[in-house]
Amino acid sequence: MKVTIFGSGYVGLVTAACLADVGNHIMCVDVDQRKIERLRRGEVPIHEPGLDELIARNAAAGRLTFTDDPDAGVSHGLFQMIAVGTPPDEDGSADLRHVLAVAETIGSRMRDYRVIITKSTVPVGTGDKVSAAVSAALTRRGVAVGYDMVSNPEFLKEGAAIADFMKPDRIVVGTDGERAVHLMRALYEPFTRSHDRLLAMDLRSAELTKYAANAMLATRISFMNELARFAEEAGADIESVRQGMGSDPRIGYAFIYPGLGYGGSCFPKDVKALVRSAADVGCDAAILKAVEAVNERQKRRLFDKMMGHFGSLEGKTIAMWGLAFKPNTDDMREAPSRVLLERLWAAGARVRAYDPVAMREARSIYGERDDFTLCSSAMETLEGCDALAIVTEWPEFRSPDLEAMTRTMRAPVMFDGRNLYDPTMLKGLGWRYYAIGRGETGQVYARTDAADRSGAERSVVAA
């Protein structure tokens, strides 16, 4: 099948590469000519494991092409997918200018039947607006060309997007056109052979499904962070609580890890947009407002702990492990690291940071600063630092050489925003250890002797 995808960002590129990999002919259209030229040279502008290879393979096979020519795009594909950005407006609502511009582009050029699909995350009712824009463009041309409007939201996790697309847990298709349902089933048939995962519904229900799913996951995160705050004050260990909760099959373990709050391109934007969309129809989304408030407060949690420990951060040097909002991505949009960085600088501290893939992104955001050093390894960040902050739970941070760390730092002080380590073991090694919701943390204990220390180390490995 022939598919045109408007937008070569995260969703557009992953969708294009995966659809091409099963034999379809995909054309990506983007107004950014420099990005198109980079993609033609094989340079992928985002970090997603396996995406570079997938794009290179399908571009070499002639199944994946890139252009800035909208005429070629509209002419190419029976399926016209809209995968452009919907950034939040000042009031939190989704900015649909780019979506509606693509709709007008399609309507002003189409000559035959098309399936027009919104892949972008959009508010309820956007499909009707897109359809109206297409219809208005056709009317101005004085032509009658048939089309079906479809909402086909993506459910891709950054860092695992290719697996999510290739082996989806559901494919949501919202449309009022029976022909469109059959065509969408044919398009996704290579991904649903073991059993049918395609859920057909009306347009508005599909649009709300995407927002509802992200809002629920964001709610679980904020709920656990709220509990972690209570556990800390009550002397409980949120990690034990989490295991007790997650063992209930009605709850499960997904998205109940306490930490520094959610970030990235989806959850913050989508929760805000859903709150605004609800207000537009007279609904007060009280729970979602609380989810937002808890999340913003949680992003400040490590800084508050640092202030509690040091009193003043003026002249202090803080090592930071992790900059991306989650592992396996270089995305720093709405990342907790940004809140911490900016508060540390405002307090007069210097930061030495390391992230396996997001340091270029960090430099593009903040530029060159005397108080911001990007290091080539996690251990290098510790040189001359007064404390370590764990911000992103990259796998390489899970089992560090704690003895070597102690020798490198000015003092063994750690603020663990991801609860990676066993507090008992850290304390036994003489660390001041502050975590999220783990009871009486931050107390310093006398260092154990070598035999006891090796036993503590064995216990944490077993745990």
Coordinates of C-alpha atoms in Angstrom, one line a residue:
M1 CA 0.0 0.0 0.0
K2 CA 1.0 3.6 -0.5
V3 CA 1.0 5.9 2.6
T4 CA 1.9 9.5 2.9
I5 CA 2.9 10.8 6.3
F6 CA 3.0 14.6 7.0
G7 CA 5.5 15.2 9.7
S8 CA 8.9 13.6 10.2
G9 CA 9.1 13.9 14.0
Y10 CA 9.0 11.1 16.5
V11 CA 5.6 9.6 15.6
G12 CA 6.0 10.2 11.9
L13 CA 9.4 8.5 11.6
V14 CA 8.6 5.5 13.7
T15 CA 5.3 5.0 11.9
A16 CA 6.9 5.4 8.5
A17 CA 9.8 3.0 9.2
C18 CA 7.6 0.3 10.6
L19 CA 5.0 0.5 7.9
A20 CA 7.7 0.4 5.2
D21 CA 9.4 -2.6 6.9
V22 CA 6.4 -4.8 6.1
G23 CA 6.4 -3.9 2.4
N24 CA 4.4 -0.7 2.1
H25 CA 5.6 2.3 0.1
I26 CA 5.9 5.4 2.4
M27 CA 6.5 9.0 1.6
C28 CA 7.3 11.4 4.5
V29 CA 6.5 15.1 3.9
D30 CA 8.0 17.8 6.0
V31 CA 8.2 21.6 5.6
D32 CA 11.7 21.6 7.2
Q33 CA 14.0 21.2 4.2
R34 CA 17.1 20.8 6.3
K35 CA 15.5 17.9 8.1
I36 CA 14.5 16.3 4.8
E37 CA 18.1 16.6 3.5
R38 CA 19.4 15.0 6.7
L39 CA 17.0 12.1 6.4
R40 CA 18.0 11.6 2.8
R41 CA 21.6 11.3 3.9
G42 CA 20.6 8.7 6.5
E43 CA 20.9 11.1 9.5
V44 CA 18.0 10.4 11.9
P45 CA 17.3 13.6 14.1
I46 CA 15.9 11.7 17.1
H47 CA 17.2 8.9 19.3
E48 CA 15.2 5.8 19.3
P49 CA 16.8 2.3 19.6
G50 CA 16.8 0.5 16.3
L51 CA 15.2 3.4 14.3
D52 CA 18.4 4.3 12.4
E53 CA 18.8 0.8 11.0
L54 CA 15.1 0.5 10.2
I55 CA 15.1 3.7 8.2
A56 CA 18.4 3.0 6.4
R57 CA 17.2 -0.5 5.4
N58 CA 13.8 0.6 4.0
A59 CA 15.3 3.8 2.3
A60 CA 17.8 1.6 0.5
A61 CA 15.1 -0.8 -0.6
G62 CA 13.1 2.2 -2.1
R63 CA 10.2 1.7 0.2
L64 CA 10.8 4.9 2.2
T65 CA 11.3 8.4 0.7
F66 CA 11.5 11.9 2.1
T67 CA 10.3 15.1 0.5
D68 CA 9.3 18.7 1.1
D69 CA 6.9 18.7 -1.9
P70 CA 3.3 18.5 -0.6
D71 CA 2.0 17.9 -4.2
A72 CA 4.0 14.7 -4.4
G73 CA 2.8 13.7 -1.0
V74 CA -0.9 14.1 -1.7
S75 CA -0.6 12.4 -5.0
H76 CA 1.4 9.4 -3.6
G77 CA -0.7 7.9 -0.8
L78 CA -4.2 6.4 -0.6
F79 CA -3.6 6.9 3.2
Q80 CA -2.8 10.5 4.2
M81 CA -1.5 10.5 7.8
I82 CA -1.2 13.7 9.8
A83 CA 1.6 13.3 12.3
V84 CA 2.6 16.9 13.0
G85 CA 3.2 18.5 16.4
T86 CA 0.4 19.8 18.6
P87 CA 2.3 22.0 21.1
P88 CA 0.4 23.4 24.1
D89 CA -1.0 26.9 23.9
E90 CA -0.6 29.3 26.8
D91 CA -3.9 28.1 28.2
G92 CA -2.8 24.5 28.0
S93 CA -5.0 23.6 25.0
A94 CA -3.5 21.8 22.0
D95 CA -2.3 24.1 19.2
L96 CA -4.0 22.6 16.1
R97 CA -2.6 25.1 13.5
H98 CA -0.2 22.6 12.0
V99 CA -2.8 19.8 11.9
L100 CA -5.3 22.1 10.2
A101 CA -2.7 23.4 7.8
V102 CA -2.0 19.9 6.6
A103 CA -5.7 19.3 6.2
E104 CA -6.0 22.3 4.0
T105 CA -2.9 21.1 2.0
I106 CA -4.6 17.7 1.4
G107 CA -8.0 19.2 0.5
S108 CA -6.5 21.7 -1.9
R109 CA -4.6 19.0 -3.9
M110 CA -6.4 15.6 -3.7
R111 CA -8.0 14.3 -6.9
D112 CA -9.1 10.9 -5.8
Y113 CA -10.5 9.2 -2.8
R114 CA -8.3 9.4 0.3
V115 CA -8.3 8.1 3.8
I116 CA -7.2 11.1 6.0
I117 CA -5.8 10.0 9.3
T118 CA -4.9 11.9 12.4
K119 CA -1.9 10.2 14.2
S120 CA -1.1 13.3 16.2
T121 CA -2.6 13.4 19.7
V122 CA -5.5 15.8 19.4
P123 CA -8.5 17.0 21.5
V124 CA -11.9 15.5 21.1
G125 CA -13.6 17.0 18.0
T126 CA -10.4 17.6 16.1
G127 CA -11.4 15.1 13.4
D128 CA -14.5 17.2 12.7
K129 CA -12.3 20.3 12.3
V130 CA -9.9 18.5 10.0
S131 CA -12.8 17.2 7.9
A132 CA -14.3 20.7 7.7
A133 CA -10.9 22.1 6.5
V134 CA -10.7 19.5 3.8
S135 CA -14.2 20.0 2.7
A136 CA -13.8 23.8 2.6
A137 CA -10.7 23.4 0.4
L138 CA -12.6 21.1 -2.0
T139 CA -15.4 23.6 -2.1
R140 CA -13.1 26.4 -3.0
R141 CA -11.8 24.3 -5.9
G142 CA -15.3 23.5 -7.0
V143 CA -14.6 19.7 -7.0
A144 CA -16.3 16.8 -5.3
V145 CA -13.8 14.2 -4.2
G146 CA -14.6 11.5 -1.7
Y147 CA -12.7 10.9 1.5
D148 CA -13.0 9.3 4.9
M149 CA -11.8 10.8 8.2
V150 CA -10.0 8.5 10.7
S151 CA -8.6 9.0 14.1
N152 CA -5.7 6.5 14.6
P153 CA -3.8 7.6 17.7
E154 CA -0.4 6.2 18.5
F155 CA 0.5 4.4 21.7
L156 CA 4.3 4.4 21.4
K157 CA 6.7 4.5 24.4
E158 CA 9.9 6.4 23.8
G159 CA 12.7 3.9 24.0
A160 CA 10.5 1.0 22.9
A161 CA 8.5 2.5 20.1
I162 CA 9.5 0.0 17.4
A163 CA 8.5 -3.0 19.5
D164 CA 5.2 -1.2 20.4
F165 CA 4.4 -0.6 16.7
M166 CA 5.4 -4.0 15.5
K167 CA 3.6 -5.9 18.3
P168 CA 0.8 -3.6 19.4
D169 CA -1.5 -4.4 22.3
R170 CA -4.3 -2.5 20.5
I171 CA -4.8 -0.5 17.3
V172 CA -7.5 2.1 17.8
V173 CA -9.4 3.2 14.7
G174 CA -12.1 5.9 15.0
T175 CA -14.2 6.5 11.9
D176 CA -17.8 6.6 10.7
G177 CA -16.8 5.1 7.3
E178 CA -17.2 1.4 6.8
R179 CA -14.8 1.5 3.8
A180 CA -12.2 3.2 5.9
V181 CA -12.4 0.5 8.6
H182 CA -11.8 -2.2 6.0
L183 CA -8.8 -0.3 4.5
M184 CA -7.3 0.3 8.0
R185 CA -7.6 -3.4 8.8
A186 CA -5.8 -4.2 5.6
L187 CA -3.0 -1.7 6.4
Y188 CA -2.5 -3.1 9.9
E189 CA -3.0 -6.8 9.0
P190 CA 0.7 -7.6 9.1
F191 CA 0.8 -6.5 12.8
T192 CA -2.3 -8.4 13.9
R193 CA -1.9 -11.9 12.5
S194 CA -1.8 -13.7 15.8
H195 CA -5.1 -12.2 16.8
D196 CA -7.2 -9.1 15.9
R197 CA -6.1 -6.2 18.0
L198 CA -7.9 -3.5 16.0
L199 CA -10.6 -1.7 17.9
A200 CA -13.1 0.2 15.7
M201 CA -15.1 3.0 17.2
D202 CA -16.5 6.4 16.4
L203 CA -14.1 9.3 15.7
R204 CA -14.5 11.2 19.0
S205 CA -14.2 8.1 21.2
A206 CA -10.9 7.3 19.5
E207 CA -9.6 10.8 20.1
L208 CA -10.6 10.6 23.8
T209 CA -9.1 7.1 24.2
K210 CA -5.5 8.4 23.6
Y211 CA -5.9 11.2 26.1
A212 CA -7.6 8.9 28.6
A213 CA -4.8 6.3 28.4
N214 CA -2.0 8.9 29.0
A215 CA -3.9 10.6 31.8
M216 CA -4.5 7.3 33.6
L217 CA -0.7 6.5 33.5
A218 CA 0.1 10.0 34.6
T219 CA -2.4 9.6 37.5
R220 CA -0.7 6.4 38.7
I221 CA 2.7 8.1 38.7
S222 CA 1.4 11.1 40.7
F223 CA -0.5 8.8 43.1
M224 CA 2.6 6.9 43.9
N225 CA 4.6 10.0 44.4
E226 CA 1.9 11.3 46.8
L227 CA 2.1 8.1 48.7
A228 CA 5.9 8.3 48.8
R229 CA 5.7 11.7 50.4
F230 CA 3.4 10.3 53.1
A231 CA 5.6 7.2 53.6
E232 CA 8.6 9.4 54.1
E233 CA 6.9 11.3 56.9
A234 CA 5.3 8.2 58.4
G235 CA 8.6 6.2 58.5
A236 CA 7.4 3.6 56.0
D237 CA 9.3 2.3 52.9
I238 CA 7.4 3.0 49.7
E239 CA 9.3 0.3 47.9
S240 CA 7.8 -2.3 50.2
V241 CA 4.4 -0.7 49.8
R242 CA 4.8 -0.7 46.0
Q243 CA 5.5 -4.5 46.0
G244 CA 2.5 -5.1 48.2
M245 CA 0.3 -3.0 45.9
G246 CA 1.6 -4.4 42.6
S247 CA 1.1 -8.0 43.6
D248 CA -2.6 -7.4 43.4
P249 CA -3.5 -8.3 39.8
R250 CA -6.2 -5.6 39.8
I251 CA -3.4 -3.0 40.2
G252 CA -0.2 -4.6 38.7
Y253 CA 3.3 -3.1 38.8
A254 CA 3.2 -0.8 35.7
F255 CA 3.7 2.9 36.4
I256 CA 3.7 2.7 40.2
Y257 CA 7.4 3.5 40.7
P258 CA 7.9 6.6 42.8
G259 CA 10.4 9.1 41.5
L260 CA 10.8 12.6 40.3
G261 CA 7.6 13.0 38.3
Y262 CA 6.7 12.4 34.7
G263 CA 8.1 14.4 31.8
G264 CA 8.6 14.0 28.0
S265 CA 6.5 15.1 25.1
C266 CA 3.3 13.3 26.0
F267 CA 2.1 13.2 29.6
P268 CA 2.5 16.8 30.6
K269 CA 1.0 18.1 27.3
D270 CA -1.8 15.6 27.2
V271 CA -2.9 16.1 30.8
K272 CA -3.0 19.9 30.3
A273 CA -4.9 19.5 27.1
L274 CA -7.5 17.1 28.6
V275 CA -8.0 19.5 31.5
R276 CA -8.6 22.3 29.0
S277 CA -10.9 20.2 26.8
A278 CA -13.0 19.2 29.8
A279 CA -13.3 22.8 30.8
D280 CA -14.5 23.7 27.3
V281 CA -17.5 21.5 27.8
G282 CA -18.2 22.5 31.3
C283 CA -16.4 19.7 33.2
D284 CA -14.0 20.4 36.1
A285 CA -11.2 17.8 35.8
A286 CA -10.4 18.0 39.5
I287 CA -8.4 14.8 39.7
L288 CA -6.3 15.7 36.7
K289 CA -5.5 19.1 38.1
A290 CA -4.3 17.4 41.3
V291 CA -2.2 15.1 39.1
E292 CA -0.5 18.1 37.6
A293 CA 0.1 19.8 40.9
V294 CA 1.6 16.7 42.5
N295 CA 3.9 16.3 39.5
E296 CA 5.2 19.8 39.5
R297 CA 5.9 19.5 43.2
Q298 CA 7.7 16.2 42.8
K299 CA 10.1 17.7 40.3
R300 CA 11.3 19.9 43.0
R301 CA 11.8 17.1 45.5
L302 CA 15.5 16.5 45.1
F303 CA 16.3 20.2 45.3
D304 CA 14.3 20.5 48.5
K305 CA 16.2 17.5 50.0
M306 CA 19.5 19.1 49.0
M307 CA 18.6 22.4 50.7
G308 CA 17.5 20.5 53.8
H309 CA 20.9 18.7 53.9
F310 CA 23.3 21.6 53.0
G311 CA 21.3 24.6 54.2
S312 CA 22.9 26.6 51.3
L313 CA 24.1 25.4 47.9
E314 CA 26.2 28.4 47.2
G315 CA 29.6 27.2 45.9
K316 CA 28.6 23.5 46.0
T317 CA 29.3 21.2 43.1
I318 CA 26.6 18.6 42.4
A319 CA 27.1 15.5 40.2
M320 CA 24.1 14.6 38.1
W321 CA 23.5 11.2 36.6
G322 CA 20.9 11.4 33.9
L323 CA 19.4 14.3 31.9
A324 CA 16.7 12.6 29.7
F325 CA 13.2 12.3 31.1
K326 CA 13.5 8.5 31.0
P327 CA 16.1 5.9 29.8
N328 CA 16.6 5.0 26.1
T329 CA 15.8 8.5 24.8
D330 CA 17.5 11.8 24.4
D331 CA 14.2 13.7 25.1
M332 CA 14.5 16.4 27.7
R333 CA 11.2 18.0 27.2
E334 CA 9.6 18.7 30.6
A335 CA 12.3 16.5 32.1
P336 CA 12.8 16.6 35.9
S337 CA 16.5 17.2 35.3
R338 CA 15.7 20.7 33.9
V339 CA 13.9 21.8 37.0
L340 CA 16.8 20.5 39.2
L341 CA 19.5 22.1 37.0
E342 CA 17.8 25.5 36.9
R343 CA 17.2 25.6 40.7
L344 CA 20.7 24.5 41.4
W345 CA 22.1 27.3 39.3
A346 CA 19.8 29.8 40.8
A347 CA 21.1 28.7 44.2
G348 CA 24.7 29.2 43.2
A349 CA 25.7 25.6 42.6
R350 CA 27.8 24.1 39.8
V351 CA 26.7 20.9 38.0
R352 CA 28.8 18.2 36.5
A353 CA 26.4 15.9 34.5
Y354 CA 26.5 12.7 32.5
D355 CA 23.8 11.0 30.3
P356 CA 24.5 8.2 27.8
V357 CA 22.6 9.9 25.0
A358 CA 21.1 13.3 26.0
M359 CA 24.2 15.5 26.5
R360 CA 24.0 17.0 23.0
E361 CA 20.4 17.9 23.7
A362 CA 21.3 19.4 27.0
R363 CA 24.0 21.6 25.4
S364 CA 21.6 22.7 22.7
I365 CA 19.1 23.8 25.4
Y366 CA 21.6 25.5 27.8
G367 CA 24.6 26.3 25.7
E368 CA 28.0 26.8 27.2
R369 CA 28.0 27.8 30.9
D370 CA 30.7 28.0 33.4
D371 CA 28.5 26.3 36.0
F372 CA 27.6 23.3 33.7
T373 CA 30.1 20.7 32.8
L374 CA 29.2 17.7 30.6
C375 CA 31.4 14.7 31.5
S376 CA 32.3 11.7 29.4
S377 CA 31.4 9.1 32.1
A378 CA 29.4 8.8 35.2
M379 CA 32.5 8.4 37.4
E380 CA 34.0 11.6 35.9
T381 CA 31.1 13.7 37.2
L382 CA 32.1 12.8 40.8
E383 CA 35.5 14.5 40.7
G384 CA 35.4 17.1 43.4
C385 CA 31.7 17.0 43.9
D386 CA 29.8 17.6 47.2
A387 CA 26.9 15.3 46.4
L388 CA 25.5 13.0 43.7
A389 CA 21.9 13.3 42.3
I390 CA 20.4 10.3 40.5
V391 CA 17.9 11.7 38.0
T392 CA 17.4 9.1 35.2
E393 CA 17.4 5.4 35.9
W394 CA 19.8 4.3 33.1
P395 CA 20.9 0.7 33.5
E396 CA 24.5 1.6 33.7
F397 CA 23.8 3.4 37.0
R398 CA 22.4 0.4 38.7
S399 CA 25.5 -1.3 40.0
P400 CA 28.3 1.3 40.4
D401 CA 31.6 0.9 42.3
L402 CA 30.6 2.6 45.5
E403 CA 34.0 2.3 47.1
A404 CA 35.6 4.1 44.1
M405 CA 32.8 6.7 44.2
T406 CA 33.6 7.4 47.9
R407 CA 37.3 8.0 47.1
T408 CA 36.4 10.4 44.3
M409 CA 33.8 12.6 45.9
R410 CA 34.4 15.2 48.6
A411 CA 31.8 13.5 50.7
P412 CA 29.7 10.4 50.2
V413 CA 26.3 12.1 49.9
M414 CA 23.6 10.8 47.4
F415 CA 20.2 12.0 46.5
D416 CA 18.6 9.1 44.7
G417 CA 15.5 10.3 42.7
R418 CA 14.9 6.8 41.3
N419 CA 15.3 4.5 44.4
L420 CA 18.0 2.5 42.6
Y421 CA 19.9 1.3 45.8
D422 CA 19.3 -0.4 49.1
P423 CA 19.4 2.2 51.8
T424 CA 20.7 -0.2 54.4
M425 CA 23.7 -1.1 52.2
L426 CA 24.5 2.5 51.4
K427 CA 24.3 3.6 55.0
G428 CA 26.5 0.6 56.0
L429 CA 29.1 2.0 53.6
G430 CA 29.0 5.4 55.3
W431 CA 26.9 7.3 52.8
R432 CA 24.3 9.9 53.5
Y433 CA 21.6 8.5 51.4
Y434 CA 18.3 10.4 50.5
A435 CA 15.8 8.5 48.4
I436 CA 12.1 8.9 47.6
G437 CA 9.6 7.7 50.2
R438 CA 12.0 5.3 52.0
G439 CA 11.4 6.3 55.6
E440 CA 14.2 7.6 57.7
T441 CA 16.8 8.2 55.0
G442 CA 19.7 10.6 55.1
Q443 CA 21.0 9.4 58.5
V444 CA 24.7 8.6 58.6
Y445 CA 25.9 5.4 60.0
A446 CA 29.4 4.3 61.0
R447 CA 31.2 2.4 58.3
T448 CA 31.2 -1.4 58.8
D449 CA 34.3 -3.4 58.8
A450 CA 35.3 -5.2 55.6
A451 CA 33.6 -8.5 56.4
D452 CA 30.3 -6.8 57.3
R453 CA 30.6 -4.6 54.2
S454 CA 31.1 -7.5 51.8
G455 CA 28.0 -9.1 53.4
A456 CA 26.0 -6.0 52.9
E457 CA 27.1 -5.8 49.3
R458 CA 26.1 -9.4 48.8
S459 CA 22.7 -8.7 50.3
V460 CA 22.0 -5.8 47.9
V461 CA 23.0 -7.9 44.9
A462 CA 20.6 -10.6 46.1
A463 CA 17.9 -8.1 46.5

